Short mmCIF file of C-alpha atoms in Angstrom, two decimals:
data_model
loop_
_atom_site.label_atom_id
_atom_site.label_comp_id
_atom_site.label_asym_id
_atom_site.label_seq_id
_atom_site.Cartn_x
_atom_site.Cartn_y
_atom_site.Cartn_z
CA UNK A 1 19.32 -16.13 -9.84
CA UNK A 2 21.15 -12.54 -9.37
CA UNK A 3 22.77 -12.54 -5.68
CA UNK A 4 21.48 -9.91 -3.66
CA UNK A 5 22.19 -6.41 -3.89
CA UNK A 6 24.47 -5.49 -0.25
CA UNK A 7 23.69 -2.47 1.46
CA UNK A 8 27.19 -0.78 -0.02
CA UNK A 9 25.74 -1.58 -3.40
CA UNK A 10 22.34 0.14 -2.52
CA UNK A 11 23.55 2.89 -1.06
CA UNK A 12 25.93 3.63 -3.97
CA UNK A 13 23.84 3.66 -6.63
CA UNK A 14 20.97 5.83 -4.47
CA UNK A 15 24.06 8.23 -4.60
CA UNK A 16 24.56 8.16 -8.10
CA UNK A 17 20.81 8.39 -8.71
CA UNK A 18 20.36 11.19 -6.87
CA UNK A 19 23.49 13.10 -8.35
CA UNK A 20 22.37 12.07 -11.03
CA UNK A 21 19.38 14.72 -11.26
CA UNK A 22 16.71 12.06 -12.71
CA UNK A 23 15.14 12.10 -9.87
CA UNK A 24 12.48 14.54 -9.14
CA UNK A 25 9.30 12.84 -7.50
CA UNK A 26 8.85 10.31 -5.12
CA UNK A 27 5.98 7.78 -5.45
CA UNK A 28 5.65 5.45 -2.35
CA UNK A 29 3.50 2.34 -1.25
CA UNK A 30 1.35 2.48 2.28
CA UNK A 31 1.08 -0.83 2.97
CA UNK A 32 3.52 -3.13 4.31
CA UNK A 33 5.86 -0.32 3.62
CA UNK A 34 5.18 2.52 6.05
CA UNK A 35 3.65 0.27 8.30
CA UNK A 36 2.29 -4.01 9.04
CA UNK A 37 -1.03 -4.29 6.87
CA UNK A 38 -2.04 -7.36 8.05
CA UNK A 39 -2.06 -6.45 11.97
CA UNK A 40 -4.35 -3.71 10.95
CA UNK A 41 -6.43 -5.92 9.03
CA UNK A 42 -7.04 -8.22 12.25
CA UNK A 43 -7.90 -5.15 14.54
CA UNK A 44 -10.19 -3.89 12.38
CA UNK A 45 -12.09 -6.97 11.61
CA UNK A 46 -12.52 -7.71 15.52
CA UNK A 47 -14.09 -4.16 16.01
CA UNK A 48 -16.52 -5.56 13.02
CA UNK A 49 -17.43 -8.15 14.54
CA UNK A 50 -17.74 -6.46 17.72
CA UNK A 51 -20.22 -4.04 16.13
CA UNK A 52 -22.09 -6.73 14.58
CA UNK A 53 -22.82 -8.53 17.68
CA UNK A 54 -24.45 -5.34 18.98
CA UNK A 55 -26.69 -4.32 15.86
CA UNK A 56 -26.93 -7.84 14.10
CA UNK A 57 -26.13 -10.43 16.32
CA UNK A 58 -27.54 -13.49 14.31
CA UNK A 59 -24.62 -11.95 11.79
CA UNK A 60 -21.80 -12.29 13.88
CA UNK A 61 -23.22 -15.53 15.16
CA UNK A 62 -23.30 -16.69 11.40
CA UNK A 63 -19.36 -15.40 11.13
CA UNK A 64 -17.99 -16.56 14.66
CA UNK A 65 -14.35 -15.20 13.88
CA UNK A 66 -12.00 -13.11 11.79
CA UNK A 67 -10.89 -15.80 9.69
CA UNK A 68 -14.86 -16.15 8.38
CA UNK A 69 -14.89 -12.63 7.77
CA UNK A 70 -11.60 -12.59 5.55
CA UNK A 71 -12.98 -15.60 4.16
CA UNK A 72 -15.98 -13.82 2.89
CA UNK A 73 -14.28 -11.01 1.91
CA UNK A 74 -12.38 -13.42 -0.21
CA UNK A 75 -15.61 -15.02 -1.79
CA UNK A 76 -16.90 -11.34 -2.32
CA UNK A 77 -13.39 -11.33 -4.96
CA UNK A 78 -15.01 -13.92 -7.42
CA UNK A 79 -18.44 -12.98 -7.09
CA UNK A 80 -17.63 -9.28 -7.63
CA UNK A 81 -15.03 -9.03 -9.96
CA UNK A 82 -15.91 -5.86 -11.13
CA UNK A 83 -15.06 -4.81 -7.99
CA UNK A 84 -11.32 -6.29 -7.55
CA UNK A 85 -9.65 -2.62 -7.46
CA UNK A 86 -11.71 -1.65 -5.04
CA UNK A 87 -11.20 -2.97 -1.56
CA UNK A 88 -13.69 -0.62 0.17
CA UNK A 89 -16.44 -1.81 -2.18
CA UNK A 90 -14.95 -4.89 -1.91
CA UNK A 91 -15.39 -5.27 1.77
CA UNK A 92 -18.59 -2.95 1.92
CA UNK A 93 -20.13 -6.17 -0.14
CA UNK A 94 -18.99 -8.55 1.87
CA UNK A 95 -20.20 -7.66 5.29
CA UNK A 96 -23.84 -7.02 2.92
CA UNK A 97 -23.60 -10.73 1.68
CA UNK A 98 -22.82 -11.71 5.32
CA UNK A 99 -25.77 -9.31 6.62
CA UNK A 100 -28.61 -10.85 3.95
CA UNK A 101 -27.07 -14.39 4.40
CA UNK A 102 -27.96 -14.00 8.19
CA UNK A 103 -31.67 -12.43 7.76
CA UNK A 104 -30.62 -9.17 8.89
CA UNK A 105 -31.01 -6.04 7.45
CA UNK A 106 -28.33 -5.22 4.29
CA UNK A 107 -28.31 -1.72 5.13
CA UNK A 108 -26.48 -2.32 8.04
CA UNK A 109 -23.39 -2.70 5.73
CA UNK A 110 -22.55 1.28 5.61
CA UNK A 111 -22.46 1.71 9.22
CA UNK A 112 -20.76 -1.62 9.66
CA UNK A 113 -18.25 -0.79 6.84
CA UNK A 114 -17.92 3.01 9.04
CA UNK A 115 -16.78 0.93 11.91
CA UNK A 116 -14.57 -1.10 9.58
CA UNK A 117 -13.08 1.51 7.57
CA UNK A 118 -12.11 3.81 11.01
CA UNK A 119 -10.50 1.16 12.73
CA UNK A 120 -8.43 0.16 9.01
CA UNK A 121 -6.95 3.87 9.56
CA UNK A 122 -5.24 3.16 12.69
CA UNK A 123 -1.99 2.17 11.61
CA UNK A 124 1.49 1.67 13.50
CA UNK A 125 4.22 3.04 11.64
CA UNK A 126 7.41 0.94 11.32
CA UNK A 127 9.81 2.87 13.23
CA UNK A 128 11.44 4.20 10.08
CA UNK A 129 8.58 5.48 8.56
CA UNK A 130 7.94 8.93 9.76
CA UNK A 131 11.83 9.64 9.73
CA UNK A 132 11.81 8.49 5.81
CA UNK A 133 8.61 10.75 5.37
CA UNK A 134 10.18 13.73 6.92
CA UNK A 135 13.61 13.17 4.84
CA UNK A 136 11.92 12.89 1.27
CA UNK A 137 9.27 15.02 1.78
CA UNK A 138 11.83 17.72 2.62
CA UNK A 139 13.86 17.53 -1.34
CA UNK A 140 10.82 16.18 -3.45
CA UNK A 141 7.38 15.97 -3.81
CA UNK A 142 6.26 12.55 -2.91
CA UNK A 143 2.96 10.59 -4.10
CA UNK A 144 1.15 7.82 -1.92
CA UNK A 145 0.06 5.24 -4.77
CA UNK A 146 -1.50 2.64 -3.25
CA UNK A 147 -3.60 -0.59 -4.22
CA UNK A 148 -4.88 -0.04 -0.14
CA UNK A 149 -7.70 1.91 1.06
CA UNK A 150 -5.84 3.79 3.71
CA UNK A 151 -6.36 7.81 4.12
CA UNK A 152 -2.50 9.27 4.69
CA UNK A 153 -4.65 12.22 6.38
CA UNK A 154 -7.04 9.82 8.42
CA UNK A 155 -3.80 8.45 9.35
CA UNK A 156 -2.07 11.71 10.11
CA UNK A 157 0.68 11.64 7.97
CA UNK A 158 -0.98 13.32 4.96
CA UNK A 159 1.32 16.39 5.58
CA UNK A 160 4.14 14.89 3.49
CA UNK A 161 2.09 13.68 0.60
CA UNK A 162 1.82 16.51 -2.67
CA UNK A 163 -1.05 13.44 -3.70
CA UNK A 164 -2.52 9.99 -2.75
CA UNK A 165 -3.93 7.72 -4.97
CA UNK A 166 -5.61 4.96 -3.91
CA UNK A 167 -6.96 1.97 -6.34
CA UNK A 168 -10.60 2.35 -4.22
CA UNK A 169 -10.46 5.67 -6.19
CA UNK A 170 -8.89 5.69 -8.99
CA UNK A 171 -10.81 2.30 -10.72
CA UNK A 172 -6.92 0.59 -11.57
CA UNK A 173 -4.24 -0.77 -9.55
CA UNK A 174 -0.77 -1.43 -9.59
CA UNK A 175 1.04 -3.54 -11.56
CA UNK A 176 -1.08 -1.63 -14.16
CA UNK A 177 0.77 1.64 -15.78
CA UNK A 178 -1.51 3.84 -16.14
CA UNK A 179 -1.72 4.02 -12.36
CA UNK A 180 1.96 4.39 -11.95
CA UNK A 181 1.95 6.88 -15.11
CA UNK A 182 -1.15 8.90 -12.78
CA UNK A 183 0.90 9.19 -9.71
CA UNK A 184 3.90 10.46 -11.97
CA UNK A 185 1.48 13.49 -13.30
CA UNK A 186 -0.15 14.07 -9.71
CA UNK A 187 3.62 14.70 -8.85
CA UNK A 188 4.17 17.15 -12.47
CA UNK A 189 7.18 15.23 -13.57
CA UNK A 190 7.67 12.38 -16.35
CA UNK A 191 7.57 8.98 -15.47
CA UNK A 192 11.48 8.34 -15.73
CA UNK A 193 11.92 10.86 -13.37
CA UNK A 194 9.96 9.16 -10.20
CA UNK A 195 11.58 6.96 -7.92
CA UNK A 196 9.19 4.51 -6.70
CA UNK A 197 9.39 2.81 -3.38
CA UNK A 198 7.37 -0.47 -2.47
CA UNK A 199 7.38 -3.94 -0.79
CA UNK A 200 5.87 -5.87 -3.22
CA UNK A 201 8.21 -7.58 -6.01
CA UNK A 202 5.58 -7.87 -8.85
CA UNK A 203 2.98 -4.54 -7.67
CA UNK A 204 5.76 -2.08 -6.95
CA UNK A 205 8.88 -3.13 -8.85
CA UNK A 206 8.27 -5.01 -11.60
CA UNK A 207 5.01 -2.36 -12.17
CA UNK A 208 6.93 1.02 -11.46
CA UNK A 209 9.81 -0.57 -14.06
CA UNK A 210 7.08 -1.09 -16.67
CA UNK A 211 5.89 2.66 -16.63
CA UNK A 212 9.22 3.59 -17.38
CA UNK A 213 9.88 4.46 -13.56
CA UNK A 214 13.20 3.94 -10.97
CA UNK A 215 12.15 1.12 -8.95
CA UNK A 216 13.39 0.34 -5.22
CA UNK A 217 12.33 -2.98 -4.00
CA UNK A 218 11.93 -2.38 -0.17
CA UNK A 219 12.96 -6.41 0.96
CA UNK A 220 12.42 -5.92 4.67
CA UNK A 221 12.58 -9.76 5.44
CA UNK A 222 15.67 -10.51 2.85
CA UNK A 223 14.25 -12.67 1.00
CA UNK A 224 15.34 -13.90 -2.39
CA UNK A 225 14.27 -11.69 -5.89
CA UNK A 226 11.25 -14.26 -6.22
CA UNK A 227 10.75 -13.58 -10.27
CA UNK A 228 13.10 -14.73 -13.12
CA UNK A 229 14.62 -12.19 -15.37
CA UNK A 230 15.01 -8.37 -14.41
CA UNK A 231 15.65 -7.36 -10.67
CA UNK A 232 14.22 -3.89 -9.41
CA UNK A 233 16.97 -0.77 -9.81
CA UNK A 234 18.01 -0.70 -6.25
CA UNK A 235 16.96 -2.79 -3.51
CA UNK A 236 16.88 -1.79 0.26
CA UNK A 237 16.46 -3.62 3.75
CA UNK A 238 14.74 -0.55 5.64
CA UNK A 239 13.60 3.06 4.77
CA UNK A 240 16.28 4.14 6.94
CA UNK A 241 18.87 2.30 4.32
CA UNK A 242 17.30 4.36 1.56
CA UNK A 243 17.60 7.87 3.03
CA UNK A 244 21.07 7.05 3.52
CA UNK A 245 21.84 6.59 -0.53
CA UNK A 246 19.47 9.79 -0.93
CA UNK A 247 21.22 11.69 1.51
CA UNK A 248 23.32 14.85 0.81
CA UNK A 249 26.92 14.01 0.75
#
């Protein structure tokens, strides 16, 4: 396997990049990029359950914790398949499986999800997030694509998005192209003119290379490349180390 690209390495060819001129768009992950998804997750499950026990108690009886719920949200996955793209339908069907499972009434699951859905939006930013948001959002437009159902606007950073795309939405996810090749048009620019920026080796890389994109690998915990054969373009340890290639020198 490759050795890991050093900061030096990263930063350098950012510089070259943007010299360059080939880049011209931005298209950026949410989760586990601009901020900890799974944190969120937790939160937001507890306020579920916390609503349940007050309009369906024999409900949140039946789930007793957070790990039930994500492990009904995971059944919902197989039973649904249709619905893999879609987290909010995704989730929206699993408190309704929990809800009939219990005796209670199914139509509960819309205001449940409500409850659900609010507390998903409240996020805490990694402390290099809004700084990085600020920085691109000032020399290109920049496209949320994300396989998350987060709201950028909900969230209150929507200012420094031209676009967000969400899976939920949009019926596809990442890795798949078209979904890459939809945030490049949201943006007006070709696909080999976006730099994309994401956590996730095989969704955001490996995808973004695919649809004919630049890829930065945000590896926040330095770990190793984890797939044989190509690396992303650039890889980067914080958002902070990526403004600092894209800066103006």
């Amino acid at each position: 396997m490759q050795p890991q690209m050093t900061t030096d390495m990263a930063v350098e060819t950012l510089r070259q990049l943007r010299r360059s001129g080939r880049i011209r768009a931005i298209s950026l992950d949410l989760d586990d990029t601009l901020w900890p998804i799974w944190p969120t997750i937790a939160k937001a499950e507890a306020v579920l359950l916390d609503w349940l026990a007050e309009h369906a108690p024999g409900t949140a009886a039946h789930l007793g914790d957070t790990a039930r719920v994500r492990a009904l949200r995971h059944e919902i996955v197989a039973l649904r398949p249709d619905l893999r793209a879609d987290l909010s339908g995704l989730r929206r069907e699993s408190i309704r499986l929990a809800l009939t499972r219990a005796g209670d009434d199914p139509a509960l699951a819309e205001p449940a999800f409500d409850e659900f859905f609010a507390a998903r939006q409240r996020v805490e930013l990694f402390d290099d997030a809004l700084p990085a948001l600020q920085f691109l959002s000032q020399r290109w437009p920049v496209v949320a694509l994300s396989n998350g159902n987060a709201n950028v606007h909900v969230v209150g950073i929507g200012q420094h998005f031209r676009a967000s795309l969400s899976a939920s939405d949009a019926g596809m996810a990442k890795p798949d192209v078209r979904f890459f090749h939809a945030a490049a048009e949201a943006a007006g620019v070709a696909p080999e003119h976006v730099l994309h920026i994401g956590d996730d080796a095989a969704l955001d890389a490996l995808g973004a290379m695919d649809a004919g994109m630049h890829a930065v690998w945000l590896n926040r915990g330095g770990v190793a490349w984890p797939h044989e054969g190509r690396e992303p373009h650039i890889t980067v340890a914080s958002l902070s180390q990526l403004c600092q290639g894209l800066a103006d020198s």
